[in-house]
PDB file of C-alpha atoms in Angstrom:
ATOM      1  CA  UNK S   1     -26.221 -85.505  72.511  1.00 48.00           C
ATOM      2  CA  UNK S   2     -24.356 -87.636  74.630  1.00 52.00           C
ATOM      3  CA  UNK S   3     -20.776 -88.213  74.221  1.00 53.00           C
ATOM      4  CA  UNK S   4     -21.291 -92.154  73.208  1.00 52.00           C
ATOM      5  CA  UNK S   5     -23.181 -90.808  70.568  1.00 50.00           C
ATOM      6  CA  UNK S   6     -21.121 -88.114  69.104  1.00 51.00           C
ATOM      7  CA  UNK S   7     -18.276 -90.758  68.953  1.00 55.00           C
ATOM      8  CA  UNK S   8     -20.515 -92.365  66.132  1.00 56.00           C
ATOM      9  CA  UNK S   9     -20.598 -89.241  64.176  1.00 57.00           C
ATOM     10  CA  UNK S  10     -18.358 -89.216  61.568  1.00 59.00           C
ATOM     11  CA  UNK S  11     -16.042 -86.503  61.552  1.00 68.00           C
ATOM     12  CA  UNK S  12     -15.229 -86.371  57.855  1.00 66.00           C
ATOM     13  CA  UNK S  13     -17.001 -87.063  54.215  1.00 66.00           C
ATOM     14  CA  UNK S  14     -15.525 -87.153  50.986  1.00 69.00           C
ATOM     15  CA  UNK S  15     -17.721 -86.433  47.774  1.00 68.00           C
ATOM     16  CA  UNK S  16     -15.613 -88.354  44.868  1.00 69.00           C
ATOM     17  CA  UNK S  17     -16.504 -88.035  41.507  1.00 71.00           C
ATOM     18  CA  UNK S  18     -15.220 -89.847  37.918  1.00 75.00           C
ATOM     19  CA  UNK S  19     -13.254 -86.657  36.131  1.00 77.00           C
ATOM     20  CA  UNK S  20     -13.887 -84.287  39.143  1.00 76.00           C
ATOM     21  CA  UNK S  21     -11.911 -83.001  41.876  1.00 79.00           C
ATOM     22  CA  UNK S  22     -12.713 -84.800  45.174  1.00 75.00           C
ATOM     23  CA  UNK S  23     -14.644 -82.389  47.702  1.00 72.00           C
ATOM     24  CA  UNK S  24     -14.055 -83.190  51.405  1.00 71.00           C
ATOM     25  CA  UNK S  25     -15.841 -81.768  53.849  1.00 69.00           C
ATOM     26  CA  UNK S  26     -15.231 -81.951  57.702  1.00 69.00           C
ATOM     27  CA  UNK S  27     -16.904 -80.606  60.536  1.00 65.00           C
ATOM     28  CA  UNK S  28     -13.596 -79.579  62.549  1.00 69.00           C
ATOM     29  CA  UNK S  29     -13.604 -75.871  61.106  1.00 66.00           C
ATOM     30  CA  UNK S  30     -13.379 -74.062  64.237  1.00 69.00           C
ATOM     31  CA  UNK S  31     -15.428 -71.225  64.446  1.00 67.00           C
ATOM     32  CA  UNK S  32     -17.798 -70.695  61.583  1.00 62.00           C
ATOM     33  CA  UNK S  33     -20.437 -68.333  60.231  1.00 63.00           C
ATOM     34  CA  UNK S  34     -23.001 -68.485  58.067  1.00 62.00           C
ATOM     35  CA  UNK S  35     -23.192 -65.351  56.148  1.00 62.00           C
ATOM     36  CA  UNK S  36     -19.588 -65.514  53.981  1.00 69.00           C
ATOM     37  CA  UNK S  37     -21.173 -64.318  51.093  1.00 77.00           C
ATOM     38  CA  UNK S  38     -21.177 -60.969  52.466  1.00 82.00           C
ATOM     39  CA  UNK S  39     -17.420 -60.665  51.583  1.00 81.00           C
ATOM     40  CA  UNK S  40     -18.552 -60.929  47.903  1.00 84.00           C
ATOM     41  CA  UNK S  41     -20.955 -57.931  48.560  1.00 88.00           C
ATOM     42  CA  UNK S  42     -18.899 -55.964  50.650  1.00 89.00           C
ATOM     43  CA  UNK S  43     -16.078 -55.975  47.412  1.00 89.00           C
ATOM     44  CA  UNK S  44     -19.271 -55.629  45.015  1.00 91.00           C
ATOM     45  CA  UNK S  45     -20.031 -52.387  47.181  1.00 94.00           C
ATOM     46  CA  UNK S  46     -16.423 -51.168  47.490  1.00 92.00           C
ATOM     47  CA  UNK S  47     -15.642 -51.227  43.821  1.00 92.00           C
ATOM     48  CA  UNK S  48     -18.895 -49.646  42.637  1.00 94.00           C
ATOM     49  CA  UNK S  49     -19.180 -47.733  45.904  1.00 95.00           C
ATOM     50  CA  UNK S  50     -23.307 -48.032  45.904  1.00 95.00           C
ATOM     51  CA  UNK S  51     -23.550 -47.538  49.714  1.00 96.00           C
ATOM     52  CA  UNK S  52     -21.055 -44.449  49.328  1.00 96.00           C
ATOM     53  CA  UNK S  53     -23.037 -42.548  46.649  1.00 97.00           C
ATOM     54  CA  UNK S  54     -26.158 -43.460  48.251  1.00 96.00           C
ATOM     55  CA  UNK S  55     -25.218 -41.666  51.525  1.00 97.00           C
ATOM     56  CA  UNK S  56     -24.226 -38.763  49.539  1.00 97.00           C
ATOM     57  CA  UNK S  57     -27.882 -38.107  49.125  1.00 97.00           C
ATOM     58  CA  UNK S  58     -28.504 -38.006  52.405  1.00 95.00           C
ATOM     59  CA  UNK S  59     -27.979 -34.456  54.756  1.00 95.00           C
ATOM     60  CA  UNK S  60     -26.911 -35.677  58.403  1.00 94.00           C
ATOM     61  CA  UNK S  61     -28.682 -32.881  60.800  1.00 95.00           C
ATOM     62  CA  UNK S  62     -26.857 -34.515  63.581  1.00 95.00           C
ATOM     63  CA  UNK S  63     -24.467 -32.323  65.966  1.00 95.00           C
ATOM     64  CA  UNK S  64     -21.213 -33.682  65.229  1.00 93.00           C
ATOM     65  CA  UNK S  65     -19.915 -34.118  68.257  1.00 95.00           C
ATOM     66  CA  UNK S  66     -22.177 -36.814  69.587  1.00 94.00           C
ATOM     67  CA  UNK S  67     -21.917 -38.832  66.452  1.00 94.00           C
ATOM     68  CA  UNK S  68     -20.696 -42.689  66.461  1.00 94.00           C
ATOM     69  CA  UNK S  69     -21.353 -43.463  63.759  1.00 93.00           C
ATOM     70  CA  UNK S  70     -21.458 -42.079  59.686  1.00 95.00           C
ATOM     71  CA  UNK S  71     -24.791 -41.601  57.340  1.00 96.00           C
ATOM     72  CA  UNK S  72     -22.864 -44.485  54.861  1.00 96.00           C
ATOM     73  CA  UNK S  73     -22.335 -46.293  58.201  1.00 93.00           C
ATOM     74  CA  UNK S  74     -25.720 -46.921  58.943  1.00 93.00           C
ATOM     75  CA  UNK S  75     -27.108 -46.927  55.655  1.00 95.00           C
ATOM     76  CA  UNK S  76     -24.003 -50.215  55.012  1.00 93.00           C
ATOM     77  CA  UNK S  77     -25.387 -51.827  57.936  1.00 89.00           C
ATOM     78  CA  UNK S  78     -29.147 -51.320  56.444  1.00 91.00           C
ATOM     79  CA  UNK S  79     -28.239 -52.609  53.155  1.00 92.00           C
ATOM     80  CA  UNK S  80     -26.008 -55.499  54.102  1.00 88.00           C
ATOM     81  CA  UNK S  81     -28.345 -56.462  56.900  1.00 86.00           C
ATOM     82  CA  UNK S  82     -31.273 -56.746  54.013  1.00 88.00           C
ATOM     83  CA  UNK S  83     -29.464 -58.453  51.761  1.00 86.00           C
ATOM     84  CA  UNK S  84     -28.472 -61.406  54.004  1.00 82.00           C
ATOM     85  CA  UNK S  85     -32.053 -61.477  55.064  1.00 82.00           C
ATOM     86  CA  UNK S  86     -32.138 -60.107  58.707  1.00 82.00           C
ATOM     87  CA  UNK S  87     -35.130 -57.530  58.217  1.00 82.00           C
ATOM     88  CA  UNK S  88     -35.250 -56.156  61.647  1.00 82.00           C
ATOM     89  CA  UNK S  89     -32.757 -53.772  62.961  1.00 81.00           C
ATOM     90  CA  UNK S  90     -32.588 -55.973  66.163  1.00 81.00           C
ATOM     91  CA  UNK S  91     -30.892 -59.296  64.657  1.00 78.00           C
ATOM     92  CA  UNK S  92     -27.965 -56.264  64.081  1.00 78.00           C
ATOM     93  CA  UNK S  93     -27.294 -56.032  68.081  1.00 78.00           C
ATOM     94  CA  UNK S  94     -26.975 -60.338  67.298  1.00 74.00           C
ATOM     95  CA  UNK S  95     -24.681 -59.437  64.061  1.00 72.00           C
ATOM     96  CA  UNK S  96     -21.879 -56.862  66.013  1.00 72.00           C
ATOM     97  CA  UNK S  97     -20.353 -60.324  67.334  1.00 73.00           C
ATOM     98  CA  UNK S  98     -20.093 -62.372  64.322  1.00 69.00           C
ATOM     99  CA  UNK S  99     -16.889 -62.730  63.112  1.00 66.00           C
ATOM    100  CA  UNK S 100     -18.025 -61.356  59.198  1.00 63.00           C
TER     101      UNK S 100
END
């Protein structure tokens, strides 16, 4: 776009109606992602601790020392990467920089 034509865009609606709160929305949110509703599943997931118990059945093999990362580490990432739709372990290298 050019900037003539983002002038034209308007930067601000407002959804009003009778008996309702009005919803505004803007487009000036700064930095924004698109997968919020992981918060709800990461609290889901804390308070019944699903991920936790699940890595309990799990035996890590791994030497200690060169581990980065936990059994209910990876198995987290696994889950919460399914559940927001990204099926392949490589939109996770993409996911490390999103601010969620």
């Amino acid at each position: 776009m050019t900037p003539a034509s983002t002038d034209r865009i308007a930067k601000q609606f407002k959804f009003e109606q009778p008996k309702l709160p009005t919803v505004v929305v803007n487009f000036q949110g700064g930095r924004v992602i698109s997968d919020a509703g992981l918060s709800l599943i990461a609290e889901i997931d804390r308070k019944l601790q699903i991920t936790s118990q699940l890595a309990q059945c799990f035996k890590d093999y791994r030497k200690p020392n060169r581990v980065d990362h936990s059994i209910k580490d990876l198995i987290t990432q696994r889950i919460y990467g399914l559940i927001m739709g990204y099926e392949d372990l490589n939109d996770h290298e993409k996911l490390r920089h999103d601010p969620m």
